[in-house]
PDB file of C-alpha atoms and ligand atoms in Angstrom:
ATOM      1  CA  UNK G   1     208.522 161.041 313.748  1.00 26.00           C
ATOM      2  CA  UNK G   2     211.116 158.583 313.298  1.00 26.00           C
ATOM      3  CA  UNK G   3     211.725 155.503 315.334  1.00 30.00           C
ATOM      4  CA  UNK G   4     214.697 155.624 317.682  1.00 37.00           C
ATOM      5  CA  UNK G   5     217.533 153.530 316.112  1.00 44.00           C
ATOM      6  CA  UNK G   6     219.020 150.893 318.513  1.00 48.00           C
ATOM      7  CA  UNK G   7     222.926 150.284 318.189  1.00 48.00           C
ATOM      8  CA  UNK G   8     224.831 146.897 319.399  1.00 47.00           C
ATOM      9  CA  UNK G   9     227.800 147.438 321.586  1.00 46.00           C
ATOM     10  CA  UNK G  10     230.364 148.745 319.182  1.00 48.00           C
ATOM     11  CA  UNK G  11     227.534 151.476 318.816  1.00 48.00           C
ATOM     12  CA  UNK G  12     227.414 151.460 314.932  1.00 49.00           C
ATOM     13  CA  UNK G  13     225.013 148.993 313.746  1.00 47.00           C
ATOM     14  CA  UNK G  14     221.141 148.497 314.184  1.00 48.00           C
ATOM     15  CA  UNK G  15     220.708 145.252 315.722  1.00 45.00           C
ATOM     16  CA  UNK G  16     217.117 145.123 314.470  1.00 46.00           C
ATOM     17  CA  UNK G  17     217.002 146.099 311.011  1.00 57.00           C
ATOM     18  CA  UNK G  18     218.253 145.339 307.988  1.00 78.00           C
ATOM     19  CA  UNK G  19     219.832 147.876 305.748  1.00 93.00           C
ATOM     20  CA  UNK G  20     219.570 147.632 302.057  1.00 95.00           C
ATOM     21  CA  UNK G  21     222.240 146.809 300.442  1.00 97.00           C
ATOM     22  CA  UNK G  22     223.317 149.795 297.532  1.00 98.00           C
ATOM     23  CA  UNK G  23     226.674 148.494 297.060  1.00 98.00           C
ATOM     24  CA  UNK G  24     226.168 145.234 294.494  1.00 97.00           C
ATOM     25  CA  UNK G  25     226.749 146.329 291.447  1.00 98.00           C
ATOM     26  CA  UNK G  26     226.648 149.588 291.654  1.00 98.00           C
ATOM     27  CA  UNK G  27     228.545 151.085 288.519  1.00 98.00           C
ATOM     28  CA  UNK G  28     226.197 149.054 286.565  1.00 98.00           C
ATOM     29  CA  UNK G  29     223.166 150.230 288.063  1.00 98.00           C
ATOM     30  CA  UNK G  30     224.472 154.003 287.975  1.00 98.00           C
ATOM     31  CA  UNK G  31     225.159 153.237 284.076  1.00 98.00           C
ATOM     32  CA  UNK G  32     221.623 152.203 283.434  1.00 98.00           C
ATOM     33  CA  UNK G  33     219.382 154.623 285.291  1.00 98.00           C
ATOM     34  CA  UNK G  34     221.482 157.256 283.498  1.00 98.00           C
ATOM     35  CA  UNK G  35     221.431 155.744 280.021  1.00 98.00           C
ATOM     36  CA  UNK G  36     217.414 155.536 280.441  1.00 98.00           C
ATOM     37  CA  UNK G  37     217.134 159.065 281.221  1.00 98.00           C
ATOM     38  CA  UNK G  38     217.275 162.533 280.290  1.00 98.00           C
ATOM     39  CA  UNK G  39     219.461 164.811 282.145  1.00 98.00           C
ATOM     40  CA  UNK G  40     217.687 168.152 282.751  1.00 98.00           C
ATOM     41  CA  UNK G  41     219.287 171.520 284.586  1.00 98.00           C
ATOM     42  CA  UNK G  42     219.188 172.260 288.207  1.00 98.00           C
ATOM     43  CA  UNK G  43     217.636 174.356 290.122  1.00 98.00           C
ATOM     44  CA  UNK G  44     219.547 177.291 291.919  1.00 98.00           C
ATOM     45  CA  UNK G  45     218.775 178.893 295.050  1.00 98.00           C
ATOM     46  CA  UNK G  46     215.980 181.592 295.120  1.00 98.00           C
ATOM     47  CA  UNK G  47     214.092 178.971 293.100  1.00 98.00           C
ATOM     48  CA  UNK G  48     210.115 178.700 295.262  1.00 98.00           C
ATOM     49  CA  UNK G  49     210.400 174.496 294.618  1.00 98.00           C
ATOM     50  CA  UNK G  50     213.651 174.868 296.427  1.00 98.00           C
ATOM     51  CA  UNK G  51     212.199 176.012 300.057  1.00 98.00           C
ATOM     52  CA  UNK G  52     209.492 174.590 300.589  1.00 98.00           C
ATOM     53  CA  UNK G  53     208.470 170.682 301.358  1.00 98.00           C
ATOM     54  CA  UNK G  54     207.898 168.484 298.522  1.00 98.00           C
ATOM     55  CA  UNK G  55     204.882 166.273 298.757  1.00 98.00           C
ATOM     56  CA  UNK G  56     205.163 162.811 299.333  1.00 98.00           C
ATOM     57  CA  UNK G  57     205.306 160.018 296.389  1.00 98.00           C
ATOM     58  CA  UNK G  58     202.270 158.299 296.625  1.00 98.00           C
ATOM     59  CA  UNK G  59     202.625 156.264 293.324  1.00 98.00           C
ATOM     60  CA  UNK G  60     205.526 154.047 292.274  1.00 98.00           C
ATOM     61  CA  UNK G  61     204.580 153.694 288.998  1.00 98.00           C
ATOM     62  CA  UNK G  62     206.591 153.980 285.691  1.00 98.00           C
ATOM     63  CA  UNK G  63     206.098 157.497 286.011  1.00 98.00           C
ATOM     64  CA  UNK G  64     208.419 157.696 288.702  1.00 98.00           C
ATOM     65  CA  UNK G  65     211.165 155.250 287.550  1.00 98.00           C
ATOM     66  CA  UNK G  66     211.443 157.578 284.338  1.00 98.00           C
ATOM     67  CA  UNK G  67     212.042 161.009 287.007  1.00 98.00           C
ATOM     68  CA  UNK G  68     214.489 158.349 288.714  1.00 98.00           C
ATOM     69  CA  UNK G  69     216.371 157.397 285.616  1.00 98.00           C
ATOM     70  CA  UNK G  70     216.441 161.361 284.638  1.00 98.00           C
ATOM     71  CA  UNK G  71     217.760 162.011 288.193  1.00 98.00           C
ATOM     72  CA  UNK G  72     220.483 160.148 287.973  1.00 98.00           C
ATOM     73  CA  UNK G  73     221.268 161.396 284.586  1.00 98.00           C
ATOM     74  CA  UNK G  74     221.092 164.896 285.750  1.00 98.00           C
ATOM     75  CA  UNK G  75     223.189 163.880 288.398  1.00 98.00           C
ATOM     76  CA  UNK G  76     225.821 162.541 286.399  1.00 98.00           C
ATOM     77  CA  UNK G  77     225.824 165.616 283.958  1.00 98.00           C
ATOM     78  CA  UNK G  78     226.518 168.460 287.215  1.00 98.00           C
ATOM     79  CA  UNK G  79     228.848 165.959 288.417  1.00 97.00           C
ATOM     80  CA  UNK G  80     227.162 165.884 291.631  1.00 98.00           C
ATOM     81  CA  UNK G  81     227.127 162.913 294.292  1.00 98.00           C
ATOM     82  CA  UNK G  82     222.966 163.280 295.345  1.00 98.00           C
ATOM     83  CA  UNK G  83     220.170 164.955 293.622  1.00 98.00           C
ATOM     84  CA  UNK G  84     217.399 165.745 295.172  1.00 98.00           C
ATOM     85  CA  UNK G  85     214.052 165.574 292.334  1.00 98.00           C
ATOM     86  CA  UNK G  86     213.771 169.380 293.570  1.00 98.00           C
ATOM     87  CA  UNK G  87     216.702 170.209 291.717  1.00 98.00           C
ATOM     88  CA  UNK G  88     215.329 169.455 288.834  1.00 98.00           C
ATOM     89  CA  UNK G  89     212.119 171.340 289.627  1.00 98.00           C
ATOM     90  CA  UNK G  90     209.968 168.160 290.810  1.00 98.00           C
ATOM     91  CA  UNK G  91     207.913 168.861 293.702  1.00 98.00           C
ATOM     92  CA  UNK G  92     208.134 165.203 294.786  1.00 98.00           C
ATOM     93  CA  UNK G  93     209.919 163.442 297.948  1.00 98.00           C
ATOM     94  CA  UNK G  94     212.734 161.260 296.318  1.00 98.00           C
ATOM     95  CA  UNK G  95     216.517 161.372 296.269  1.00 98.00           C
ATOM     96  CA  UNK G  96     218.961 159.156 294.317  1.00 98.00           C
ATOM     97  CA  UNK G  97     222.436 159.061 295.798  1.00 98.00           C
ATOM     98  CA  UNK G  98     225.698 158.027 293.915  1.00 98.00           C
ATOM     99  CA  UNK G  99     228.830 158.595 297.070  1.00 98.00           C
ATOM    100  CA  UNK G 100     231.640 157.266 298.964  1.00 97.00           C
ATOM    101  CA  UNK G 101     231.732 156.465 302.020  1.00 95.00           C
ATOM    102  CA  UNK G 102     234.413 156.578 304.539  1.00 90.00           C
ATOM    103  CA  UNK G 103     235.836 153.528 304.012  1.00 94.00           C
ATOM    104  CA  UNK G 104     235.680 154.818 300.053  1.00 95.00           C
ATOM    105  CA  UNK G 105     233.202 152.418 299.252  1.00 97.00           C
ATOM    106  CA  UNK G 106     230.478 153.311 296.496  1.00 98.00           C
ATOM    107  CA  UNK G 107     226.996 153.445 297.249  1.00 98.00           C
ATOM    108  CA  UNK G 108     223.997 154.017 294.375  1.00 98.00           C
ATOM    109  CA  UNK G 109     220.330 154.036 295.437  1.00 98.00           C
ATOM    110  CA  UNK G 110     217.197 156.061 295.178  1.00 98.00           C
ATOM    111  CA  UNK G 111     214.886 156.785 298.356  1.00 98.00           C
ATOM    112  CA  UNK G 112     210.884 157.980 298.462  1.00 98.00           C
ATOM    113  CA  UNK G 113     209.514 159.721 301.403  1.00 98.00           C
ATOM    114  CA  UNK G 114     213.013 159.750 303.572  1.00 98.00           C
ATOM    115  CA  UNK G 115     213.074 160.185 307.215  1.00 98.00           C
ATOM    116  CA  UNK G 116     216.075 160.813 309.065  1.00 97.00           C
ATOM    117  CA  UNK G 117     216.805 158.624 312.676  1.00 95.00           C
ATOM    118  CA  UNK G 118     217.586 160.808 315.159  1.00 89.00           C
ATOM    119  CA  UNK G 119     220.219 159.750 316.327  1.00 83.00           C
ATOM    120  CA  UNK G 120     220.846 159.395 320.580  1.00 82.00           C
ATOM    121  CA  UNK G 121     223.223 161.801 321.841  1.00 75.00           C
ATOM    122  CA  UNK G 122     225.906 159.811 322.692  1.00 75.00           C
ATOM    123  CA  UNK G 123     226.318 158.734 318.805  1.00 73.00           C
ATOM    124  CA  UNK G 124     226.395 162.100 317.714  1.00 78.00           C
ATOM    125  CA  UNK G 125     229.704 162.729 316.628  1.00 87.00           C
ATOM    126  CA  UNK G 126     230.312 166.198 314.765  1.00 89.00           C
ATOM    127  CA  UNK G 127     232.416 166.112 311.413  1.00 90.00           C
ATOM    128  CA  UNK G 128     232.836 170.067 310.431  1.00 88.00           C
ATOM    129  CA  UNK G 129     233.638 168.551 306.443  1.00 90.00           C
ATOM    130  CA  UNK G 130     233.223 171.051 303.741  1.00 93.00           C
ATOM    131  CA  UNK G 131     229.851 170.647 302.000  1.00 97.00           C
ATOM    132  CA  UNK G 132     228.530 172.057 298.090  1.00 97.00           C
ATOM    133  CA  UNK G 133     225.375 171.533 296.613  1.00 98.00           C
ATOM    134  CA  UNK G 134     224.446 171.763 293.132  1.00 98.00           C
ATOM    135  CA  UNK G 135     221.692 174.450 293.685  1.00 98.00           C
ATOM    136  CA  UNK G 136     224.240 176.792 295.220  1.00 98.00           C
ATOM    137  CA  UNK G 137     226.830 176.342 292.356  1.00 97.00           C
ATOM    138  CA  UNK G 138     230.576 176.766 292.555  1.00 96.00           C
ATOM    139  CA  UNK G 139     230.028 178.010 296.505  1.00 97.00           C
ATOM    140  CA  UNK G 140     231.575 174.979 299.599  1.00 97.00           C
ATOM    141  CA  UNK G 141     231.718 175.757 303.382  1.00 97.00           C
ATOM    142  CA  UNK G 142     232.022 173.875 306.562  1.00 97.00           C
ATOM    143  CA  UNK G 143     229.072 172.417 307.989  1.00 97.00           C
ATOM    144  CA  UNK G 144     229.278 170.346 311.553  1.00 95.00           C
ATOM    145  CA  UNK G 145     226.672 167.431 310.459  1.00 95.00           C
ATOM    146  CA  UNK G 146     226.687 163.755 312.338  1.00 94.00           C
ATOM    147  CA  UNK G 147     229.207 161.438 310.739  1.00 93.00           C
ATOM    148  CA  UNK G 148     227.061 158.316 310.930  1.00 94.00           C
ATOM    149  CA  UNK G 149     223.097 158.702 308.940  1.00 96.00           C
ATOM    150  CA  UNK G 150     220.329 156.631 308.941  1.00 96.00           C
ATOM    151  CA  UNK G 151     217.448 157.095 306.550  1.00 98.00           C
ATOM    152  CA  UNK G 152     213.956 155.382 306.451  1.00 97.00           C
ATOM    153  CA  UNK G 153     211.834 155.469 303.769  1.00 98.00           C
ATOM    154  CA  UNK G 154     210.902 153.340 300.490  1.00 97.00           C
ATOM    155  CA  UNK G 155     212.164 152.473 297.310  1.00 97.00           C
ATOM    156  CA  UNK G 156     210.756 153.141 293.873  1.00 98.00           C
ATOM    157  CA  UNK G 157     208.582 149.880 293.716  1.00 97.00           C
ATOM    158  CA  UNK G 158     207.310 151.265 297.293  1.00 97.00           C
ATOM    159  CA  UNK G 159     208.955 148.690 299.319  1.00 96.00           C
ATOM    160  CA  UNK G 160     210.080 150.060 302.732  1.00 97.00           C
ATOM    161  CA  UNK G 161     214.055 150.342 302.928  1.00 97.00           C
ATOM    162  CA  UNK G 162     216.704 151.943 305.189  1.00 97.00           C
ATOM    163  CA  UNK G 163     219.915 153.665 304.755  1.00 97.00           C
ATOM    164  CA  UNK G 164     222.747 153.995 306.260  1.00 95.00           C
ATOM    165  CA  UNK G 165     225.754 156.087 305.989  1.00 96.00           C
ATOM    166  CA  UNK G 166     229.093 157.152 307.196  1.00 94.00           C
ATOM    167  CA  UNK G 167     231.495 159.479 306.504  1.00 93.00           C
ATOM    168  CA  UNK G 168     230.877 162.027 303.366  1.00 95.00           C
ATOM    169  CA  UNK G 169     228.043 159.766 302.340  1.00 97.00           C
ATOM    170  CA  UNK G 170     226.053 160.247 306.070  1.00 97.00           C
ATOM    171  CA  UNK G 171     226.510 163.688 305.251  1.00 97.00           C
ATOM    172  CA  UNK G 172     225.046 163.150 301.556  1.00 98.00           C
ATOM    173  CA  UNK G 173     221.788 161.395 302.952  1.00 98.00           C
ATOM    174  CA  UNK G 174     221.505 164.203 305.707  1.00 98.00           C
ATOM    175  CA  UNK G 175     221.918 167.158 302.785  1.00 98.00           C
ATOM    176  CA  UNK G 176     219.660 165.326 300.522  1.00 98.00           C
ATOM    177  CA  UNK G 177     217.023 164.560 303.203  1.00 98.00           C
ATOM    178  CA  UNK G 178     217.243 168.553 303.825  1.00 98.00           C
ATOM    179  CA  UNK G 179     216.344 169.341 300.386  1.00 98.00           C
ATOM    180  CA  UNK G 180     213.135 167.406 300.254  1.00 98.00           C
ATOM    181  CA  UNK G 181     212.029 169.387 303.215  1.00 98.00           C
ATOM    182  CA  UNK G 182     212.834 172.816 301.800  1.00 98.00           C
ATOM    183  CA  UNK G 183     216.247 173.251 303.516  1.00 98.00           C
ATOM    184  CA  UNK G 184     219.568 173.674 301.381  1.00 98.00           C
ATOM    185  CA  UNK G 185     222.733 173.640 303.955  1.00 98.00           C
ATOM    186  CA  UNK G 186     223.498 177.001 303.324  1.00 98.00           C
ATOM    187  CA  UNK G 187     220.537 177.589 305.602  1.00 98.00           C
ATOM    188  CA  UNK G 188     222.187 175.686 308.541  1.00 97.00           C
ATOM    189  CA  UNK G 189     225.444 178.214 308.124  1.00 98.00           C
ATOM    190  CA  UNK G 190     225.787 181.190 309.842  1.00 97.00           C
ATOM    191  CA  UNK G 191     224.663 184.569 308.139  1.00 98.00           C
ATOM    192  CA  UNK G 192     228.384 185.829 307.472  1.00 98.00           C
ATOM    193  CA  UNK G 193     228.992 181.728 306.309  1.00 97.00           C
ATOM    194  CA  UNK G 194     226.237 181.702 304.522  1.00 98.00           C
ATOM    195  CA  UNK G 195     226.484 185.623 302.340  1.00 98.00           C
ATOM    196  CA  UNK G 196     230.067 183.671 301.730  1.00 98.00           C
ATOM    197  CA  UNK G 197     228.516 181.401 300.104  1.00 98.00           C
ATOM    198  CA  UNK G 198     226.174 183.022 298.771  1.00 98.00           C
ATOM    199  CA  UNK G 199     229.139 185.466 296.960  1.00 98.00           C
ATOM    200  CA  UNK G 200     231.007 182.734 296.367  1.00 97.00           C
ATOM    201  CA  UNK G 201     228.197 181.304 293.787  1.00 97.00           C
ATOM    202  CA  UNK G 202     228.217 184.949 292.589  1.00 96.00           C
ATOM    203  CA  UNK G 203     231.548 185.039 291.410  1.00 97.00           C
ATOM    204  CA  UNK G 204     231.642 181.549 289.511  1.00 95.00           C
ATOM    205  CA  UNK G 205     229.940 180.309 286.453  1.00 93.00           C
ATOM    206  CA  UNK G 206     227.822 176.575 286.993  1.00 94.00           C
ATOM    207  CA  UNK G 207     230.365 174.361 285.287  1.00 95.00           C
ATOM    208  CA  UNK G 208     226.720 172.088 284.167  1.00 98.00           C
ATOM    209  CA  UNK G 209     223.022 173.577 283.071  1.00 98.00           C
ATOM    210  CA  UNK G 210     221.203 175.484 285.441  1.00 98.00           C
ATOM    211  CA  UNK G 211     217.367 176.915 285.044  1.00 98.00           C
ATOM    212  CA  UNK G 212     217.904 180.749 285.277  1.00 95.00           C
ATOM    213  CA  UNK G 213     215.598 182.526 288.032  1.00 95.00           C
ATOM    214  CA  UNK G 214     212.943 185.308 287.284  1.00 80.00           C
TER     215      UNK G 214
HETATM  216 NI1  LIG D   1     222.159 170.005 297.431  1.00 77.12          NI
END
């Protein structure tokens, strides 16, 4: 269960905790995880390593700075702005991230083991955005989600880090936090919203390399 965040007065910062910071140098970090991996194709929905929960990453080793580095790549190849390691058919709790925010500032980062705050009801304000993910190709809809996201977790040394995120990239950490639990946001749509969707995939070719289902 996640601890309860606790906001100053403006209500939008953590008094106690310090966020990491996945803004420095971004672009170049972005550049090099990619250019050390291997970009591999997604997984699409109907895939079993989809929906169901990954297990946790209990080592931070090389091992996992290499499915990291490929993540990103992978990422970079569907033209996609999270990637859960699901998506490319890794049963393992870790996202990498690469968004804007609302202010249109550029986050890059990788999380282990994420846990979403809940946030207190008072905070919660509803942005009905439209949201895609990679594993339901060429298919969007609007999805009410929290605008403001806070994830816990570590990073891939196993250092314990948080996250936080407005805008389309709260949404991002939410959608990606989702994934690692079994969930793609097609399941939080309605049933009409979500055979839309569903059709929508139907009707378009992935524009990036997808592994087929049996
Ligand atoms: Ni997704």
């Amino acid at each position: 269960m996640a601890q309860q965040p606790v906001f100053d007065q403006e209500g939008d910062q953590r008094v106690d905790d310090a966020f990491i910071d996945d803004v420095t140098d971004a672009e170049e970090r972005e550049i090099a995880h990619r250019e050390r991996g291997t970009s591999r194709p997604i997984t699409v929905v109907g895939n079993p390593v989809l929906h169901k929960e990954c297990k946790d990453v209990t080592e931070f080793d090389d091992k996992l700075a290499q499915l990291i580095d490929d993540m990103f790549a992978s990422q970079r190849t569907a033209e996609g702005v999270g990637l859960a390691a699901n998506q490319i058919g890794v049963d393992l709790k870790v996202f990498v991230y690469d968004c804007l925010d609302d202010e249109g500032v550029r986050h890059v980062g990788a999380i282990c083991n994420p846990v979403l705050d809940e946030l207190p009801a008072e905070r919660r304000v509803l942005d009905d955005s439209n949201e895609g993910c990679l594993s339901v190709p060429g298919a969007y809809a609007e999805l009410a989600r929290p605008d403001v996201a806070v994830v816990r977790g570590r990073d891939a040394k196993g250092e314990p880090i948080s996250v936080r995120g407005t805008g389309y990239f709260a949404r991002c950490l939410q959608h990606e936090t989702d994934h690692l639990y079994g969930y793609l946001y097609i399941d939080r749509l309605s049933k009409r919203d979500r055979k839309d969707a569903l059709k929508q995939m139907a009707e378009r070719e992935p524009r990036y390399p997808v592994v087929p289902n049996d």
